[in-house]
Amino acid sequence: MSRALLAAALAAVLALAGAAPATAEPLLEPEDATDLAQTLAEAQAEQGVCYGWAVDVDAVATDAGSSIAGPGQPLQPDPAQCPKGYVIFRGVIDYTSEYEEAEDSADVRIESSLPSAPSVRDLEDLGLSVDDLLGEQDDKALFDMVGALPLLVAESGAAPYVAYEPAPPDVPATDRPTNQPGSDFFRTAGPILGFGVFLILAGLFWLIYKRGQQGGRRIST
Amino acid sequence: MRRHTVVAAGLVGLGVLCLVLAFTGSQSVREYVADNFRSAGSRTVEGSRRASLLYDSDKPPVATARQIADAVKPADRRTSPSGVFLRYEEDFVSVVPRQGGSQVIVEDDETGYRNSYFFLGGWWGTYSGRGESFRGGGPGGGK
């Protein structure tokens, strides 16, 4: 009886843990959301296309912003401010508990009034994967995906490119690149290098193994 | 010759071939860009200590950036409305739009970070920021 009660209590605890609502945190920090909105606003000024983003995590709206109203406000397209149309990045992220069989999932949809709207495939061509929204750098992934939309709109011919301008001379001298990347050589040639070493070691192991077997047969005869 | 010796020699030979390919086939991003795109000279942005090397591509920025990244895998990449930025061990490569295609800018990491500060700041280095509030677009709302 006591074992049955213990099993029932354990099952109840597990069920409650699985049913507990996830605490949905925004992917972007407030300053990054502001930066992204400002970036899109500057693109809108040059292109006449409005941009926005809206992300739900576990059915909770966590991130939103637009080139018109700034961070925190989803885009409300306004023909007066968006003469050439609009593009909205919509992301849906679902995290599952460790007791569920289903895996975490992310889905992206790009909603637009443009005839040749950017697509998820276009983002993949830029090296941006929807699964990146589930990774440790989910904020960077979201920022890059949304930030890429004006570039993709320009590439489709729907609007002009946003011109690149180097930063002015008053960039703070104390700001510098950090997190030095690893070797370019090993990043590019690492797989074939590793496979080559594996083959060499496999050949040597095979030779030693077979000679050891032969040595054993001679002794036994 | 015993069969196992032949097998071992074959495996070792293939392995050595892989090593040779790895060392002779790899190319720095500077070498790759110089070999595959038209040189457009160099420029020194005010405040930068070193010149940026410029190259022209007939392809749009996304296609050019993908070509470079497929050939020489970057450590990181960023996209922005104004182009694609690829980070390497000691170099930054910016692929930005130009009339008729795109321009490839090759710089050392310090120069590249400084010149593309508003696109890379805070993500690839320290960033003092350019403003705390949303200003919107239009005249006077720029960087």
Coordinates of C-alpha atoms in Angstrom, one line a residue, chain B residues 15-85:
Chain B
G15 CA 45.3 9.4 -44.3
V16 CA 48.5 11.1 -45.5
L17 CA 46.7 12.3 -48.6
C18 CA 44.0 13.9 -46.4
L19 CA 46.7 15.7 -44.4
V20 CA 48.4 16.9 -47.6
L21 CA 45.0 18.2 -48.9
A22 CA 44.3 19.9 -45.6
F23 CA 47.6 21.8 -45.6
T24 CA 47.8 22.6 -49.3
G25 CA 44.0 23.2 -49.9
S26 CA 43.4 25.7 -47.1
Q27 CA 43.6 29.3 -47.9
S28 CA 43.2 32.4 -45.7
V29 CA 40.2 34.6 -46.3
R30 CA 42.5 37.4 -47.6
E31 CA 44.0 35.1 -50.2
Y32 CA 40.6 33.8 -51.2
V33 CA 39.1 37.3 -51.7
A34 CA 42.2 38.5 -53.5
D35 CA 42.1 35.5 -55.9
N36 CA 38.3 35.6 -56.6
F37 CA 37.3 39.3 -56.7
R38 CA 38.5 42.4 -58.6
S39 CA 40.7 44.7 -56.5
A40 CA 39.2 48.1 -56.1
G41 CA 42.2 49.6 -54.3
S42 CA 42.2 50.6 -50.6
R43 CA 41.0 53.3 -48.4
T44 CA 41.8 54.6 -44.9
V45 CA 38.8 55.8 -43.0
E46 CA 39.5 58.8 -40.8
G47 CA 40.5 57.7 -37.4
S48 CA 41.6 54.3 -38.5
R49 CA 45.3 53.3 -38.3
R50 CA 45.3 50.8 -41.2
A51 CA 43.9 50.8 -44.7
S52 CA 41.0 48.7 -45.7
L53 CA 41.4 46.6 -48.9
L54 CA 38.5 46.9 -51.3
Y55 CA 37.3 44.4 -53.9
D56 CA 34.3 44.4 -56.3
S57 CA 31.9 41.5 -56.9
D58 CA 29.3 41.3 -59.6
K59 CA 27.0 39.4 -57.3
P60 CA 24.7 40.9 -54.7
P61 CA 25.8 41.0 -51.1
V62 CA 24.0 37.8 -49.9
A63 CA 25.4 35.7 -52.7
T64 CA 28.9 37.2 -52.4
A65 CA 28.9 36.6 -48.6
R66 CA 27.7 33.1 -49.0
Q67 CA 30.5 32.4 -51.6
I68 CA 33.2 33.6 -49.2
A69 CA 31.7 31.9 -46.2
D70 CA 31.4 28.6 -48.0
A71 CA 35.0 28.8 -49.1
V72 CA 36.5 30.0 -45.9
K73 CA 34.3 29.2 -42.9
P74 CA 34.0 32.3 -40.6
A75 CA 34.1 32.1 -36.9
D76 CA 31.0 34.2 -36.7
R77 CA 28.8 36.3 -39.0
R78 CA 26.4 39.2 -38.6
T79 CA 23.7 40.6 -40.9
S80 CA 22.4 44.1 -41.0
P81 CA 20.3 46.2 -43.4
S82 CA 23.6 47.4 -44.9
G83 CA 25.4 44.2 -45.5
V84 CA 26.9 41.0 -44.1
F85 CA 29.9 40.9 -41.8

